[in-house]
Short mmCIF file of C-alpha atoms and ligand atoms in Angstrom, two decimals:
data_model
loop_
_atom_site.label_atom_id
_atom_site.label_comp_id
_atom_site.label_asym_id
_atom_site.label_seq_id
_atom_site.Cartn_x
_atom_site.Cartn_y
_atom_site.Cartn_z
CA MET T 976 -13.48 1.64 -17.22
CA GLN T 977 -11.56 -0.91 -18.17
CA SER T 978 -9.91 0.59 -21.78
CA VAL T 979 -8.86 3.44 -18.98
CA TYR T 980 -6.76 1.21 -17.26
CA THR T 981 -5.44 -0.69 -20.37
CA SER T 982 -4.29 1.88 -22.35
CA LEU T 983 -3.03 3.92 -18.85
CA THR T 984 -0.86 0.42 -18.44
CA LEU T 985 0.67 0.74 -22.18
CA ALA T 986 1.70 4.00 -22.02
CA VAL T 987 3.64 3.59 -19.19
CA PHE T 988 5.15 0.27 -19.73
CA ALA T 989 8.07 1.85 -22.25
CA LEU T 990 8.60 3.84 -19.50
CA ALA T 991 9.03 1.24 -16.90
CA SER T 992 11.07 -1.47 -19.67
CA SER T 993 13.56 1.05 -20.27
CA VAL T 994 15.34 0.79 -16.76
CA PRO T 995 18.98 1.70 -16.47
CA ALA T 996 21.31 -1.10 -15.15
CA GLN T 997 21.42 -0.19 -11.18
CA ASP T 998 24.88 1.01 -9.67
CA GLU T 999 24.70 -1.53 -6.53
CA ASP T 1000 25.84 0.95 -4.37
CA ALA T 1001 24.38 3.98 -5.21
CA ARG T 1002 22.41 5.18 -3.13
CA ALA T 1003 17.27 5.59 -3.24
CA ARG T 1004 16.86 9.27 -2.85
CA ASN T 1005 13.24 8.39 -1.98
CA VAL T 1006 11.90 4.77 -0.97
CA ILE T 1007 8.22 3.55 -1.17
CA LEU T 1008 7.04 0.65 -0.40
CA PHE T 1009 3.69 -0.35 -1.51
CA ILE T 1010 1.67 -2.94 0.23
CA GLY T 1011 -1.25 -4.64 -1.14
CA ASP T 1012 -2.95 -5.87 2.28
CA GLY T 1013 -4.42 -9.19 1.48
CA MET T 1014 -2.58 -9.37 -2.66
CA GLY T 1015 -1.56 -13.16 -3.61
CA LEU T 1016 -1.09 -13.54 -6.75
CA ALA T 1017 -4.18 -15.30 -7.19
CA GLN T 1018 -5.44 -11.78 -6.43
CA VAL T 1019 -2.72 -10.33 -8.97
CA ALA T 1020 -3.68 -13.02 -11.55
CA ALA T 1021 -7.45 -12.70 -11.68
CA ALA T 1022 -7.06 -8.83 -11.94
CA SER T 1023 -4.26 -9.15 -15.04
CA TYR T 1024 -6.26 -11.52 -16.67
CA ALA T 1025 -10.04 -10.02 -16.82
CA ALA T 1026 -7.74 -6.47 -18.14
CA GLY T 1027 -7.24 -8.63 -21.53
CA GLY T 1028 -8.43 -12.17 -21.94
CA GLN T 1029 -5.38 -14.48 -21.64
CA GLU T 1030 -4.67 -13.58 -25.29
CA ASN T 1031 -4.07 -9.96 -24.87
CA SER T 1032 -3.78 -8.66 -21.02
CA ALA T 1033 -0.25 -6.79 -20.75
CA GLY T 1034 -0.07 -7.92 -17.17
CA LEU T 1035 -0.74 -4.92 -14.01
CA PHE T 1036 1.51 -2.26 -14.57
CA PHE T 1037 3.60 -3.06 -11.38
CA GLU T 1038 3.99 -7.32 -12.69
CA SER T 1039 6.23 -4.60 -15.51
CA PHE T 1040 9.15 -3.51 -12.36
CA PRO T 1041 12.28 -5.15 -13.94
CA VAL T 1042 13.09 -7.74 -10.31
CA THR T 1043 10.01 -9.63 -8.54
CA GLY T 1044 10.30 -12.03 -5.80
CA TYR T 1045 8.55 -14.32 -3.92
CA VAL T 1046 7.72 -13.62 0.57
CA THR T 1047 7.35 -15.69 3.26
CA THR T 1048 5.03 -13.89 5.63
CA HIS T 1049 4.75 -16.64 8.62
CA SER T 1050 4.70 -14.87 12.02
CA ALA T 1051 6.58 -15.21 15.32
CA ASP T 1052 3.58 -17.09 16.57
CA SER T 1053 1.44 -18.22 13.44
CA PHE T 1054 1.97 -19.86 10.43
CA VAL T 1055 -0.56 -17.88 8.75
CA THR T 1056 0.25 -13.88 10.15
CA ASP T 1057 -1.98 -10.89 10.79
CA SER T 1058 -1.73 -7.30 9.40
CA ALA T 1059 -0.45 -6.43 12.30
CA ALA T 1060 2.92 -8.76 12.26
CA ALA T 1061 3.04 -8.76 8.83
CA ALA T 1062 3.65 -4.92 8.91
CA THR T 1063 5.32 -4.85 11.90
CA SER T 1064 7.73 -7.26 10.09
CA MET T 1065 8.36 -4.95 7.17
CA ALA T 1066 9.09 -1.47 9.15
CA SER T 1067 11.28 -2.94 11.94
CA GLY T 1068 12.91 -5.88 9.83
CA ILE T 1069 12.07 -8.41 13.39
CA LYS T 1070 9.33 -11.31 13.64
CA THR T 1071 6.38 -10.60 16.28
CA ALA T 1072 2.93 -12.01 16.94
CA ASN T 1073 0.08 -11.54 15.16
CA GLY T 1074 -2.36 -9.04 17.26
CA ALA T 1075 1.56 -6.78 17.81
CA LEU T 1076 2.31 -3.71 16.77
CA GLY T 1077 5.62 -2.15 16.36
CA VAL T 1078 6.88 -4.36 18.98
CA ASP T 1079 8.72 -7.20 19.14
CA VAL T 1080 7.41 -10.94 20.91
CA SER T 1081 8.11 -9.82 24.39
CA GLY T 1082 6.64 -6.51 23.75
CA GLU T 1083 9.79 -4.19 23.99
CA PRO T 1084 9.12 -1.03 20.78
CA ALA T 1085 11.22 -1.55 17.36
CA VAL T 1086 12.52 1.06 16.01
CA THR T 1087 10.61 1.44 12.20
CA ILE T 1088 11.74 2.93 8.73
CA LEU T 1089 9.97 5.54 8.88
CA GLU T 1090 11.64 6.69 12.55
CA GLN T 1091 15.29 5.87 11.37
CA ALA T 1092 14.35 8.59 8.11
CA GLU T 1093 12.73 10.81 10.53
CA GLU T 1094 15.90 10.41 11.67
CA ARG T 1095 17.94 11.15 9.19
CA GLY T 1096 15.44 13.92 8.69
CA LEU T 1097 14.19 12.40 5.53
CA ALA T 1098 10.34 13.69 4.79
CA THR T 1099 7.60 10.89 5.26
CA GLY T 1100 4.63 9.86 4.96
CA LEU T 1101 1.89 7.34 5.20
CA VAL T 1102 -1.60 6.29 2.62
CA THR T 1103 -4.15 4.07 2.88
CA SER T 1104 -7.42 3.18 1.39
CA VAL T 1105 -8.21 1.80 4.62
CA PRO T 1106 -8.43 3.70 8.83
CA ILE T 1107 -4.78 5.27 9.11
CA GLY T 1108 -5.08 3.33 12.04
CA HIS T 1109 -5.86 0.66 10.73
CA ALA T 1110 -2.37 -2.10 11.15
CA THR T 1111 -1.18 -1.77 8.18
CA PRO T 1112 0.17 1.80 8.66
CA ALA T 1113 0.30 1.82 12.14
CA ALA T 1114 2.88 -0.55 12.14
CA PHE T 1115 5.15 2.67 10.83
CA TYR T 1116 4.18 4.67 13.80
CA ALA T 1117 2.76 3.35 16.66
CA HIS T 1118 4.31 0.38 19.58
CA VAL T 1119 0.88 -1.06 21.08
CA SER T 1120 0.68 -4.78 21.88
CA GLU T 1121 -3.06 -5.02 20.80
CA ARG T 1122 -3.89 -3.92 17.44
CA GLY T 1123 -7.09 -2.37 18.33
CA SER T 1124 -5.61 0.19 21.30
CA VAL T 1125 -7.11 1.96 17.97
CA ASP T 1126 -7.58 5.44 20.15
CA ALA T 1127 -3.69 4.67 21.44
CA ILE T 1128 -2.61 4.07 17.77
CA ILE T 1129 -3.97 7.40 16.72
CA ASP T 1130 -2.73 9.11 19.34
CA ALA T 1131 0.75 8.10 18.49
CA ALA T 1132 0.91 9.67 14.75
CA LEU T 1133 -0.56 12.76 16.45
CA SER T 1134 1.35 13.33 19.89
CA ASP T 1135 4.49 13.30 18.40
CA PRO T 1136 3.82 14.24 14.91
CA LYS T 1137 7.01 14.12 13.02
CA ILE T 1138 5.34 12.36 10.32
CA GLU T 1139 4.73 15.01 7.04
CA VAL T 1140 1.91 13.16 5.45
CA LEU T 1141 -1.34 10.96 6.06
CA LEU T 1142 -3.62 10.00 4.15
CA GLY T 1143 -6.63 7.84 4.96
CA GLY T 1144 -9.69 6.31 3.08
CA GLY T 1145 -11.39 5.53 7.27
CA LEU T 1146 -10.88 6.90 10.70
CA ALA T 1147 -10.87 4.02 13.18
CA VAL T 1148 -11.11 5.05 16.57
CA ASP T 1149 -12.57 3.97 19.84
CA GLU T 1150 -13.36 6.22 22.85
CA LEU T 1151 -12.10 9.35 20.31
CA SER T 1152 -14.44 10.92 18.51
CA SER T 1153 -13.16 11.91 14.94
CA ASP T 1154 -13.78 16.02 15.39
CA GLU T 1155 -11.77 15.38 18.12
CA VAL T 1156 -8.80 13.94 15.68
CA PHE T 1157 -8.99 16.82 13.45
CA ALA T 1158 -9.02 18.98 16.57
CA SER T 1159 -5.55 17.00 17.27
CA ALA T 1160 -4.21 16.96 14.09
CA GLU T 1161 -4.59 20.79 13.46
CA ALA T 1162 -3.06 22.02 16.67
CA ALA T 1163 -0.29 19.68 14.98
CA ALA T 1164 0.01 22.34 12.57
CA TYR T 1165 -1.69 19.46 9.36
CA THR T 1166 -3.58 21.08 7.00
CA VAL T 1167 -6.30 19.10 7.73
CA LEU T 1168 -8.65 17.50 4.85
CA ARG T 1169 -12.07 16.83 6.25
CA PRO T 1170 -14.83 14.08 4.85
CA GLY T 1171 -16.09 15.72 1.60
CA ASP T 1172 -12.74 17.68 0.54
CA GLY T 1173 -10.88 14.93 -1.52
CA ALA T 1174 -10.94 17.55 -4.25
CA LEU T 1175 -8.54 19.35 -2.61
CA LEU T 1176 -5.61 16.84 -2.68
CA ALA T 1177 -5.39 17.92 -6.56
CA GLU T 1178 -4.20 20.88 -4.78
CA VAL T 1179 -1.43 19.24 -1.89
CA SER T 1180 1.72 21.75 -2.53
CA PRO T 1181 5.14 20.42 -2.58
CA GLY T 1182 6.22 19.82 1.51
CA LEU T 1183 2.43 20.78 3.00
CA ARG T 1184 2.13 18.79 6.13
CA VAL T 1185 -0.92 16.72 5.44
CA PHE T 1186 -3.80 15.04 7.49
CA GLY T 1187 -6.68 13.87 5.58
CA ILE T 1188 -9.37 11.53 6.30
CA PHE T 1189 -12.29 11.33 3.17
CA ASP T 1190 -14.78 8.03 3.93
CA GLU T 1191 -18.31 9.88 3.81
CA ASN T 1192 -20.37 7.27 4.69
CA GLY T 1193 -19.16 5.51 7.77
CA ASN T 1194 -18.07 2.51 5.80
CA ARG T 1195 -14.09 3.14 7.06
CA ARG T 1196 -13.12 3.04 3.81
CA LEU T 1197 -12.08 4.97 -0.17
CA ASP T 1198 -15.18 3.62 -1.88
CA TYR T 1199 -15.14 0.55 -4.37
CA VAL T 1200 -14.96 1.60 -7.93
CA ALA T 1201 -17.91 -0.22 -8.11
CA GLU T 1202 -20.29 2.37 -5.31
CA HIS T 1203 -18.16 4.92 -7.15
CA VAL T 1204 -20.88 3.89 -10.11
CA SER T 1205 -23.41 2.67 -7.86
CA PHE T 1206 -24.03 5.07 -5.31
CA GLU T 1207 -22.10 8.41 -7.16
CA SER T 1208 -19.56 8.49 -4.43
CA THR T 1209 -17.91 11.79 -4.19
CA GLU T 1210 -15.11 10.19 -1.88
CA PRO T 1211 -11.54 10.34 -3.99
CA ARG T 1212 -9.45 7.68 -5.29
CA LEU T 1213 -6.25 5.66 -3.73
CA VAL T 1214 -4.88 7.01 -6.77
CA ASP T 1215 -5.80 10.85 -5.35
CA LEU T 1216 -4.53 10.09 -2.42
CA ALA T 1217 -0.89 8.87 -3.34
CA THR T 1218 -0.32 11.32 -5.70
CA ALA T 1219 -1.30 14.24 -3.30
CA ALA T 1220 1.45 12.23 -0.80
CA VAL T 1221 4.53 12.36 -3.77
CA ARG T 1222 3.58 15.58 -5.17
CA SER T 1223 3.94 16.92 -1.07
CA LEU T 1224 7.25 14.22 -0.24
CA SER T 1225 9.34 14.98 -3.41
CA ALA T 1226 10.26 18.76 -1.97
CA SER T 1227 12.27 16.93 0.49
CA GLU T 1228 15.72 17.48 -0.06
CA THR T 1229 16.73 14.34 1.59
CA GLY T 1230 14.43 12.80 -0.16
CA PHE T 1231 11.70 10.92 1.76
CA PHE T 1232 9.86 7.19 2.71
CA LEU T 1233 6.49 6.86 1.53
CA MET T 1234 4.17 3.47 2.93
CA VAL T 1235 1.04 3.04 0.49
CA GLU T 1236 -1.44 0.35 1.45
CA GLY T 1237 -4.24 -0.69 -0.91
CA GLY T 1238 -6.38 -1.78 2.53
CA ALA T 1239 -9.43 -2.85 0.88
CA ILE T 1240 -8.16 -6.14 -1.26
CA ASP T 1241 -8.07 -7.36 2.02
CA TRP T 1242 -11.37 -6.33 2.99
CA ALA T 1243 -12.91 -7.55 -0.26
CA SER T 1244 -10.91 -10.82 -0.12
CA HIS T 1245 -12.49 -11.53 3.18
CA ASP T 1246 -15.31 -11.07 1.98
CA ASN T 1247 -14.96 -13.49 -0.78
CA GLU T 1248 -15.75 -10.62 -3.87
CA ILE T 1249 -13.93 -11.40 -6.60
CA GLY T 1250 -15.71 -8.42 -8.20
CA ASN T 1251 -14.38 -5.60 -5.53
CA THR T 1252 -11.12 -7.98 -5.16
CA VAL T 1253 -9.93 -7.21 -8.41
CA ASP T 1254 -11.11 -3.61 -9.09
CA GLU T 1255 -9.31 -2.98 -6.04
CA VAL T 1256 -6.09 -4.53 -7.32
CA ARG T 1257 -6.59 -2.65 -9.89
CA GLU T 1258 -6.58 1.11 -7.92
CA PHE T 1259 -3.99 -0.67 -6.40
CA ASP T 1260 -2.00 -1.12 -10.20
CA ALA T 1261 -3.04 3.03 -11.13
CA ALA T 1262 -1.85 3.90 -7.89
CA ILE T 1263 1.68 2.77 -9.07
CA GLU T 1264 1.23 3.46 -12.51
CA ALA T 1265 0.07 7.19 -11.60
CA VAL T 1266 2.90 8.13 -9.30
CA CYS T 1267 6.01 6.09 -11.56
CA ALA T 1268 5.18 8.72 -13.70
CA LEU T 1269 4.26 11.66 -11.75
CA LEU T 1270 8.10 10.93 -10.11
CA ASP T 1271 8.72 11.13 -13.69
CA GLY T 1272 8.12 14.17 -14.78
CA LEU T 1273 9.84 15.63 -11.35
CA GLY T 1274 13.16 13.32 -12.32
CA GLN T 1275 13.37 11.16 -9.47
CA LEU T 1276 11.96 8.04 -10.85
CA ASP T 1277 15.44 6.05 -10.96
CA GLU T 1278 16.63 7.65 -8.30
CA THR T 1279 13.34 6.16 -5.95
CA LEU T 1280 13.67 2.10 -4.61
CA ILE T 1281 9.48 1.20 -5.38
CA ILE T 1282 8.65 -1.93 -3.65
CA VAL T 1283 5.34 -3.58 -4.36
CA THR T 1284 3.88 -6.41 -1.87
CA ALA T 1285 1.50 -7.85 -0.10
CA ASP T 1286 1.34 -8.97 3.44
CA HIS T 1287 0.16 -12.10 3.34
CA GLU T 1288 -2.81 -14.00 1.22
CA THR T 1289 -6.24 -13.37 2.61
CA GLY T 1290 -9.45 -15.55 1.40
CA GLY T 1291 -7.47 -18.49 0.13
CA LEU T 1292 -7.67 -17.96 -3.46
CA THR T 1293 -7.85 -20.24 -6.33
CA LEU T 1294 -8.75 -20.02 -9.41
CA PRO T 1295 -9.64 -23.42 -11.28
CA GLY T 1296 -11.45 -22.32 -14.63
CA PRO T 1297 -12.34 -21.41 -16.87
CA TYR T 1298 -11.23 -25.06 -17.93
CA ARG T 1299 -10.94 -26.73 -21.05
CA ARG T 1300 -11.87 -22.82 -22.78
CA THR T 1301 -10.38 -20.00 -22.52
CA LEU T 1302 -10.27 -16.93 -20.52
CA THR T 1303 -12.01 -13.65 -22.38
CA THR T 1304 -11.10 -9.95 -22.36
CA GLY T 1305 -12.63 -8.72 -19.24
CA GLU T 1306 -14.15 -11.87 -17.97
CA ILE T 1307 -12.86 -12.52 -14.02
CA PRO T 1308 -11.52 -16.31 -14.63
CA SER T 1309 -14.15 -18.46 -11.98
CA THR T 1310 -12.65 -18.83 -8.24
CA GLU T 1311 -12.92 -20.77 -5.33
CA TRP T 1312 -12.04 -19.24 -1.53
CA SER T 1313 -10.94 -22.05 1.28
CA THR T 1314 -11.74 -19.56 3.75
CA GLY T 1315 -13.10 -15.76 4.81
CA GLY T 1316 -9.30 -15.40 6.53
CA HIS T 1317 -5.98 -14.93 5.84
CA SER T 1318 -3.55 -17.93 4.03
CA GLY T 1319 -0.09 -18.43 4.36
CA ILE T 1320 1.09 -18.68 0.70
CA PRO T 1321 3.94 -16.84 0.21
CA VAL T 1322 3.33 -13.69 -1.69
CA GLY T 1323 4.99 -12.02 -4.67
CA LEU T 1324 7.14 -8.81 -4.78
CA TRP T 1325 7.96 -6.86 -7.46
CA ALA T 1326 10.73 -3.78 -7.20
CA ARG T 1327 12.09 -1.11 -9.78
CA GLY T 1328 14.92 1.65 -8.22
CA PRO T 1329 18.39 1.22 -7.24
CA HIS T 1330 19.23 -1.40 -4.50
CA ALA T 1331 16.11 -3.37 -6.76
CA GLU T 1332 17.93 -6.42 -7.85
CA ALA T 1333 18.68 -7.08 -3.51
CA CYS T 1334 14.56 -7.80 -3.96
CA ALA T 1335 15.20 -10.89 -6.63
CA GLY T 1336 14.14 -15.14 -5.69
CA ARG T 1337 12.99 -15.91 -1.81
CA LEU T 1338 12.60 -13.72 0.38
CA ASP T 1339 11.19 -13.50 4.21
CA GLN T 1340 9.14 -10.50 4.84
CA THR T 1341 11.05 -9.02 7.41
CA GLU T 1342 14.40 -8.58 5.00
CA ILE T 1343 12.19 -5.97 2.61
CA HIS T 1344 12.99 -3.81 6.27
CA GLY T 1345 17.07 -4.41 5.63
CA ILE T 1346 16.48 -3.88 2.01
CA MET T 1347 14.60 -0.37 2.33
CA CYS T 1348 17.33 0.72 4.74
CA ARG T 1349 20.41 0.05 2.75
CA ALA T 1350 18.64 1.92 -0.10
CA LEU T 1351 18.39 5.39 1.50
CA GLY T 1352 21.48 4.36 3.90
CA LEU T 1353 20.47 4.57 6.70
ZN1 ZN K 1717 -7.05 -9.21 7.12
#
């Protein structure tokens, strides 16, 4: 597994490094926002160093992007944000309260970049390794004061079905059954992929409107890499969802907006599990690398603003060792976690493509929305 990641990283590294000088005013055809949920710099470093040890690590693929910055993540009512307020700030450019999705501090709906893109006739998509109604994707289409209103969130996606591609690891529902959700998706004229249909992602064709949920065993997320080995999971991986989404959306003549969430980085970090955390960061990175290669093949890579960031750090992770000896290849640094929740440590940001320069330096999370909108001319 490890050598596959490393060789892929090296193979596409040249492609990422040869970014031409960019015209500040050039419009981006597409924008893709990759959100590693809970992916602080310690999570990135652990995954990055584990690949090659400290002597040979080439870094993660997305670390080769030409523009880097860091992002403050506090919400309107808390120094430590949650995923709902954080995703709302990126989707709509506003600070809101923890728990709120797509609404401001008074509960008023805030227009999202996905809605702005749809209004202008762009295609849109949301992809996540966790439930499609989970806070991070939901902030782009739902407007509710409480992230736990999961039925209302799914209803918001399917009752006004403008989003072309919705692919989630799992489904979180309350009173609704998954069969009712799939029936609503069919009624909304989506091609529906159900748990067990993961192999069909490879057949998603350009322009296909598709709704898919892939959790086969009730853990509400795509299985961890270790689970693929331990119980021979047949669930797809984030890279399969992300590349299917790009293949569909890239057919849009007016361009597209896509958000891809590595949602289970957060879940593994809440559990203070470094092995799964590292694996999930690398799954996320593999999805980014494959999407870049796919866009390159389509001739759309240099017309696409790609931003990779996190919504917040999870676990208060530090890497206190090894100390006074080097980290060997394949070894994960030793870890200490300071919380089972989130922390207020700023997160990293990596960008490439038109308008990427605007992502350099210290940003607040709310600024990401404006950068993406300006790139698309919204
Ligand atoms: Zn979390």
